[in-house]
Coordinates of C-alpha atoms in Angstrom, one line a residue:
X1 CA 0.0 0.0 0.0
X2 CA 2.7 2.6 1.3
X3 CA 5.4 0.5 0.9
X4 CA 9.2 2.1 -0.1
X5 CA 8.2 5.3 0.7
X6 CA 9.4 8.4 3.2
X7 CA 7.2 8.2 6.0
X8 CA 8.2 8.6 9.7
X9 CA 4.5 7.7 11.1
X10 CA 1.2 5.8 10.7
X11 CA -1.8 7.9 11.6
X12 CA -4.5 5.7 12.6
X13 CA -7.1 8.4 11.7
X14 CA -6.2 7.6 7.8
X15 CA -7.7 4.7 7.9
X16 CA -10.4 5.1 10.2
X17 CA -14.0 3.5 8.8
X18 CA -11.7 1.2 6.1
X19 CA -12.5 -2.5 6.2
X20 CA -8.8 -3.1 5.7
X21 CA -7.5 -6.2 5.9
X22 CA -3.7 -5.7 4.9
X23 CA -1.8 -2.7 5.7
X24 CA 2.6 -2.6 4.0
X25 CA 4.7 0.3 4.8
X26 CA 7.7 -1.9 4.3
X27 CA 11.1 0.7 3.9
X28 CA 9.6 3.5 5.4
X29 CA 11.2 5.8 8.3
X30 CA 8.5 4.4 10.8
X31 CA 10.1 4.9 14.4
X32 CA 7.6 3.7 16.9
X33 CA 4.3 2.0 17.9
X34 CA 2.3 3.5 19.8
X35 CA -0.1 2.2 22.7
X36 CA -3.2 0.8 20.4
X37 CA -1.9 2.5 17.7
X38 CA -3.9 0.1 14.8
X39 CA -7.5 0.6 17.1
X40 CA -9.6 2.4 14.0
X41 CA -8.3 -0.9 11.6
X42 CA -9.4 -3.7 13.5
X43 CA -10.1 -6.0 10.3
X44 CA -6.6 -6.3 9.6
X45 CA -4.7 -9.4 9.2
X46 CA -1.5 -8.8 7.8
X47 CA 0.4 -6.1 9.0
X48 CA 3.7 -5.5 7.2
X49 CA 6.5 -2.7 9.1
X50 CA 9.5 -4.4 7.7
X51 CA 12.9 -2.6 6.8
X52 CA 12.0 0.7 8.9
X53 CA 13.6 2.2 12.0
X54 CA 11.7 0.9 14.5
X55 CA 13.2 1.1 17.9
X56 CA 10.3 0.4 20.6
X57 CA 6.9 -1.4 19.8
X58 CA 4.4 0.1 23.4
X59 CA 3.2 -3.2 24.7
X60 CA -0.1 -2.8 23.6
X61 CA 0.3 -1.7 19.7
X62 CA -2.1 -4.6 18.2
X63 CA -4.0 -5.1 21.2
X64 CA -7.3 -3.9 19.6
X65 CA -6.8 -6.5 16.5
X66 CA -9.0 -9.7 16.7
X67 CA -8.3 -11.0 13.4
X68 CA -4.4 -10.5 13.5
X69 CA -2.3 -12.9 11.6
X70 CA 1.0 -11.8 10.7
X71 CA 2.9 -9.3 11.8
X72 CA 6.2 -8.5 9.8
X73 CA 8.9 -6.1 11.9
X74 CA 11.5 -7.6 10.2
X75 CA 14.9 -5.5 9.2
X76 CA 14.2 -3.1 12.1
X77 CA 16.1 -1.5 15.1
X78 CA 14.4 -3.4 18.0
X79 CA 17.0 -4.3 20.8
X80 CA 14.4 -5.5 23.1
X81 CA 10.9 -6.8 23.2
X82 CA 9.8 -7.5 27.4
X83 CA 6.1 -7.9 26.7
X84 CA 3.4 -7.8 24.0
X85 CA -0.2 -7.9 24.9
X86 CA -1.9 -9.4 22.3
X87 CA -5.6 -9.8 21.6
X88 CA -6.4 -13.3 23.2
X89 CA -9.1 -13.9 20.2
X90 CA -6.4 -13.7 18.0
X91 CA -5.0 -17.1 16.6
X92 CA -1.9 -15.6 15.0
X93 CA 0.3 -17.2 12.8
X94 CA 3.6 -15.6 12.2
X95 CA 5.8 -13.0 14.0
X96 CA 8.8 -11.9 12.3
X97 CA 11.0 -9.9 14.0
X98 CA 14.5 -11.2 12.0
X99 CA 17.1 -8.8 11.2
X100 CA 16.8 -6.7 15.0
X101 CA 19.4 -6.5 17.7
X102 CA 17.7 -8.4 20.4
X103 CA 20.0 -9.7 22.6
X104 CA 17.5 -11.6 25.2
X105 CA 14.2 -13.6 25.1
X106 CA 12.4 -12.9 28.2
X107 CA 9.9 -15.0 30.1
X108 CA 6.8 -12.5 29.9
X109 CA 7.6 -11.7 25.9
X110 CA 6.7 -15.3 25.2
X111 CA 4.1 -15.8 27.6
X112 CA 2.2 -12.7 26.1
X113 CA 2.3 -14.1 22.7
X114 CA -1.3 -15.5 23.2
X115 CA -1.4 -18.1 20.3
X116 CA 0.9 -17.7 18.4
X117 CA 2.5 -20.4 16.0
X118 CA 5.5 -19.4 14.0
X119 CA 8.1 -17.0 15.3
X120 CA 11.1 -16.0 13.8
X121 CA 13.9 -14.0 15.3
X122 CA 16.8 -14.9 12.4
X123 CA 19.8 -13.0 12.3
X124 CA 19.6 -11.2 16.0
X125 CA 21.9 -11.3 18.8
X126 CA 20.1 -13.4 21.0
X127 CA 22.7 -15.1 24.0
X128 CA 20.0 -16.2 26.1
X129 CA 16.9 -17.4 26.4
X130 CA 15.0 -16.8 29.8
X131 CA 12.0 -18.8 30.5
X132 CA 13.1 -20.5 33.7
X133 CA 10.5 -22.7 35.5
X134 CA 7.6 -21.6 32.4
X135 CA 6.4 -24.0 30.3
X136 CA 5.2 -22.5 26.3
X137 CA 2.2 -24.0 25.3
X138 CA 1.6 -23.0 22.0
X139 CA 4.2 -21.8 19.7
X140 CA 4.9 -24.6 17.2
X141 CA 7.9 -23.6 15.0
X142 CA 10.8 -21.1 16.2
X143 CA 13.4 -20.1 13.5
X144 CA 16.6 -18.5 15.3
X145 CA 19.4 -19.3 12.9
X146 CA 22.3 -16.7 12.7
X147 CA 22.5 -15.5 16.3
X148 CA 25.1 -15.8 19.5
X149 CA 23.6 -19.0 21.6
X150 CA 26.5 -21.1 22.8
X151 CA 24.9 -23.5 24.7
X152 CA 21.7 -25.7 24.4
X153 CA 19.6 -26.7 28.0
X154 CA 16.6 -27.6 28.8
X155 CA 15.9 -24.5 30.4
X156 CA 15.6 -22.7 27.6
X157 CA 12.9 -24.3 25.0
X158 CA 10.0 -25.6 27.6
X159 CA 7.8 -25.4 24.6
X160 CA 5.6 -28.4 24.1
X161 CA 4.1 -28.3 20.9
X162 CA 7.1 -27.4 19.2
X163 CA 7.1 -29.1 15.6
X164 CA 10.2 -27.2 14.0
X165 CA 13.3 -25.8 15.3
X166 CA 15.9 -23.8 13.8
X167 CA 19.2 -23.1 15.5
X168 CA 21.8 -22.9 12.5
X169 CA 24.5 -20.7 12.4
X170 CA 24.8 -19.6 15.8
X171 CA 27.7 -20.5 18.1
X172 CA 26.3 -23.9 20.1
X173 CA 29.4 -25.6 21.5
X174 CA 27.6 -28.2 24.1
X175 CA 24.0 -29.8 24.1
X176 CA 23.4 -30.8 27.7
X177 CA 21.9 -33.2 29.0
X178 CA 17.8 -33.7 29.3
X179 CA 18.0 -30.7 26.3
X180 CA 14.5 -32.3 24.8
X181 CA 13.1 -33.0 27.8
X182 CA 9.7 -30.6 26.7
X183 CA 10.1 -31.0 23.5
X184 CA 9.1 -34.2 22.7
X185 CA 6.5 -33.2 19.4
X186 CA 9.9 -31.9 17.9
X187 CA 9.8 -33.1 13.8
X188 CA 12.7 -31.3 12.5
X189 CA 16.2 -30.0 14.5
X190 CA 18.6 -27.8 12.5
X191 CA 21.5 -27.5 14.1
X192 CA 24.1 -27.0 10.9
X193 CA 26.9 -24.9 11.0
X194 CA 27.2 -23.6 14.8
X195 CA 30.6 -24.9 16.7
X196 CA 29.1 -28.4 18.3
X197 CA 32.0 -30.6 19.9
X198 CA 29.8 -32.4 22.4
X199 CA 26.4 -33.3 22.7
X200 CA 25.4 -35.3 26.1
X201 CA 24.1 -38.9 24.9
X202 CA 20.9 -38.3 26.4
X203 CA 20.3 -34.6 25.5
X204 CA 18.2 -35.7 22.6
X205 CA 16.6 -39.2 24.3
X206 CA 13.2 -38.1 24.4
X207 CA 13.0 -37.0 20.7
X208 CA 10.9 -40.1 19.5
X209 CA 8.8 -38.3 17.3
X210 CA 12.3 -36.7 15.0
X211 CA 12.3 -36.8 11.2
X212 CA 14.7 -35.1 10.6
X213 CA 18.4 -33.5 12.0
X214 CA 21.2 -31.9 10.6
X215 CA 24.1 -31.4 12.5
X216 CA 26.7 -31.0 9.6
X217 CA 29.2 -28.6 9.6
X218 CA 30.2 -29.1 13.1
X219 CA 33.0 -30.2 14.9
X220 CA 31.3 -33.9 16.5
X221 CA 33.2 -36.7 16.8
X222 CA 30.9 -39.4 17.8
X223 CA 27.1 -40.6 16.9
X224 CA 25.9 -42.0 20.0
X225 CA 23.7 -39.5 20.9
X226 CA 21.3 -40.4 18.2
X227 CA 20.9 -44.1 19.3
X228 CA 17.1 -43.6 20.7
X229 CA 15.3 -41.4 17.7
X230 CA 13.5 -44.4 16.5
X231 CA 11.3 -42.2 14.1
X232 CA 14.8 -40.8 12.4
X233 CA 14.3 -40.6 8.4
X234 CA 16.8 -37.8 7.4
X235 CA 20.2 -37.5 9.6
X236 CA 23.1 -35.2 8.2
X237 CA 26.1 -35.0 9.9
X238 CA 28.6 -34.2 7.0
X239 CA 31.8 -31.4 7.6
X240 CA 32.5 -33.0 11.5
X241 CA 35.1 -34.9 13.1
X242 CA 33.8 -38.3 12.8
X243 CA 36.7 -41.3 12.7
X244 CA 34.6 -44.5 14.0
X245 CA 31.3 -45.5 13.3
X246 CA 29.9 -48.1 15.5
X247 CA 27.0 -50.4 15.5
X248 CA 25.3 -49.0 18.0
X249 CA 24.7 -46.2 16.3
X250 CA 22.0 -47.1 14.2
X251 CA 20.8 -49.8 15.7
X252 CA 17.2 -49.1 16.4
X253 CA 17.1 -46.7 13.7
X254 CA 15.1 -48.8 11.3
X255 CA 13.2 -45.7 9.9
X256 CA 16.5 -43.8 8.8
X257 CA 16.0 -43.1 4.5
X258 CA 19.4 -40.8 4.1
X259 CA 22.3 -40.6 6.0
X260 CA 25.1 -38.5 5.0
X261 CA 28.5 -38.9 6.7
X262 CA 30.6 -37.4 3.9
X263 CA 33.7 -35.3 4.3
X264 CA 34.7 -36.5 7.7
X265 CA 37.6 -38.2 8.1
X266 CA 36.3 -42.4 8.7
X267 CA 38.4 -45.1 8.6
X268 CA 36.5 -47.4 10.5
X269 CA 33.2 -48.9 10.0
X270 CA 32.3 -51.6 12.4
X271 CA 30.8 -54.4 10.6
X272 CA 26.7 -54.8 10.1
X273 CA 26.2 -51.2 11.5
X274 CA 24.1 -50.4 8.7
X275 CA 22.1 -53.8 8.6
X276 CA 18.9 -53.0 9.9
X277 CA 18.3 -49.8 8.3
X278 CA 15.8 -52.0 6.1
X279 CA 14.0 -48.0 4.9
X280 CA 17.8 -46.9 4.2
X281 CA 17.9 -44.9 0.2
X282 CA 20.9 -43.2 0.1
X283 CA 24.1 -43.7 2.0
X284 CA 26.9 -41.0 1.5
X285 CA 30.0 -41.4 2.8
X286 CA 32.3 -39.6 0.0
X287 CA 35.4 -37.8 1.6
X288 CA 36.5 -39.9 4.0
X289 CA 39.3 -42.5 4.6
X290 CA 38.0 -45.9 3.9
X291 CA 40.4 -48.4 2.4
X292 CA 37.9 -51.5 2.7
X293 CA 34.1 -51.6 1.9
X294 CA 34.0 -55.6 3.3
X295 CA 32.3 -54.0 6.4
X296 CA 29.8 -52.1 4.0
X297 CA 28.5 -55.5 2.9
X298 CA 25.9 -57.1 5.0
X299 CA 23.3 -55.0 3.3
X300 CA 20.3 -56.5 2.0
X301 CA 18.1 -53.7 0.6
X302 CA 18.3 -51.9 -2.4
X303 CA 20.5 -48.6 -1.9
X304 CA 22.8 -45.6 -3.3
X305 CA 26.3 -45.8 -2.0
X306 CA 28.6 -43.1 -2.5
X307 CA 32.5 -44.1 -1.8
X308 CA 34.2 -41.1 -3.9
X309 CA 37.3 -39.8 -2.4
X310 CA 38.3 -42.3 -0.5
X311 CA 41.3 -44.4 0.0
X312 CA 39.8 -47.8 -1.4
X313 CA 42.9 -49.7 -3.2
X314 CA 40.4 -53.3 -4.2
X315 CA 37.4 -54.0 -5.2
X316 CA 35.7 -57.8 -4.7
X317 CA 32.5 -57.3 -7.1
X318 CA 32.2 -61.3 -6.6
X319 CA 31.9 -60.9 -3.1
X320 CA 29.3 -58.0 -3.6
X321 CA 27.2 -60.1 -5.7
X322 CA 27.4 -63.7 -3.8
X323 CA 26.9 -61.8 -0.4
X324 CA 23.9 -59.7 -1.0
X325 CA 22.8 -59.6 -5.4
X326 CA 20.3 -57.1 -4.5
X327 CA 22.3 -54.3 -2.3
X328 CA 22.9 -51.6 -4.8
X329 CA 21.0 -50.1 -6.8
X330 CA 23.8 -47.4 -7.6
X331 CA 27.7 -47.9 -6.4
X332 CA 30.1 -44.3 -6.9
X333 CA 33.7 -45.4 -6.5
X334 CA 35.8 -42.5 -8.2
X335 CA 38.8 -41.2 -7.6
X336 CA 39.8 -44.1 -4.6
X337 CA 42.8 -46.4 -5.3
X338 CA 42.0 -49.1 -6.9
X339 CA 44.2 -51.2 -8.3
X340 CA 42.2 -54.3 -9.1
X341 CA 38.7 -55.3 -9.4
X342 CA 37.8 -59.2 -8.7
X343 CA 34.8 -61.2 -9.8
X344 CA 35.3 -64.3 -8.5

């Protein structure tokens, strides 16, 4: 409506008597919201304040808006957000407020978000997240990539209908222990390029409803911590530290479809860990340090293997075939070692 234009305020009388139902003055020179600043619109549903100069939002800005479902503050200069008193017959979906400097979640800002599903605080400078003893009974997805967390506890997502978090590119070092204890609806964990070296072996035990997590581009060195997410289907742990993989591992994870261990540094792959990943599609483990696949071949499911750049110096494709005719539907061997191929 207003959008990319030059103006410092939003006078509610403008719109007064207007069944408006979406309202943009995205790139404007918008400063502040006042205390029920949007009280003449109260059909609006989308409400979009994105790349302004917005320092302070009063408490009670959208209280008078019963049919609120987005609000975009995105690209803003918000440093802090203590409390926001929503309508309670709002059911509002989205809250962007990426691209800010907030530097703490607090307790009553989450607790005043009514019902809100989706919010997304990308690219901040959140440290900490303080919600103490308070459990958060609605908010289903959180997107918080690209900020300064360093640790992971259970203190600080007691949010139990959480589908969908995202923690990328932060600076996570340590995932303690009982970390999922509330979060047991959790489907999707995105935990990709932060600076993980440990992760307790029970901090994600409760997660038996996990589809999918991606801790690549880390700095792990062991698996075991994924022993118990039965439900597993996607698990990407390329970019870390890994040398050994054990058994154990995968044990229990019958429902695991791709598994990507490439570019680590493997040179040991205890025999029949893969075996009953029955659901298994693709298995990549290009980049490592393999020299034998023997261990790779009590498999007996159809399956893409991907052994590029690796150290492999034979290949038994008579063994492959005797053992298990039916393991691979698609074999990638380049640039190894090899020296020989037998078919006996």
């Amino acid at each position: 409506m207003m959008k990319a234009n030059r103006m410092k305020i939003i006078n509610r009388e403008w719109f007064e008597n207007l069944n408006l139902h979406s309202l943009d003055f995205e790139n404007n020179f918008i400063e502040s919201l006042k205390d029920n600043h949007f009280r003449t619109m109260r059909s609006l549903k989308y409400i979009y304040l994105s790349i302004n100069r917005i320092k302070e939002v009063n408490p009670l800005a959208f209280k008078s808006l019963v049919n609120l479902h987005t609000i975009d503050l995105k690209g803003n200069e918000i440093n802090e957000m203590d409390y926001l008193d929503l309508n309670d017959s709002s059911i509002i979906d989205t809250l962007d407020l990426s691209f800010n400097k907030i530097q703490i979640i607090r307790k009553n800002f989450l607790i005043s978000l009514g019902n809100l599903r989706c919010l997304i605080l990308e690219n901040n400078f959140i440290f900490d997240i303080e919600l103490y003893n308070m459990e958060i009974k609605f908010i289903e997805k959180i997107k918080m990539n690209n900020n300064r967390l360093t640790h992971l506890n259970e203190d600080m997502f007691k949010m139990t209908k959480i589908t969908d978090l995202s923690l990328q590119y932060n600076l996570i070092e340590k995932i303690e222990s009982n970390f999922a204890k509330y979060i047991l609806n959790l489907n999707s964990l995105d935990l990709h390029q932060n600076k993980l070296k440990f992760i307790e072996d029970d901090a994600l035990s409760n997660l038996n409803k996990l589809k999918s997590l991606y801790v690549y581009e880390n700095q792990i060195s062991n698996l075991s911590f994924i022993t118990d997410l039965i439900s597993l289907t996607i698990l990407k742990a390329e970019h870390n530290l890994l040398e050994k993989i054990f058994k154990l591992y995968f044990l229990r994870l019958i429902n695991l479809e791709h598994v990507s261990l490439s570019h680590n540094q493997i040179d040991f792959i205890e025999y029949d860990s893969f075996k009953n990943l029955t659901s298994l599609i693709n298995l990549d483990l290009l980049g490592n340090k393999l020299r034998l696949i023997d261990d790779l071949l009590n498999i007996n499911y159809a399956l893409t293997l991907n052994l590029n750049f690796n150290f492999i110096n034979s290949l038994n494709i008579g063994k492959i075939l005797n053992k298990n005719p039916r393991s691979f539907t698609h074999l990638e061997m380049r640039y190894n070692n090899i020296r020989s191929i037998d078919i006996n």
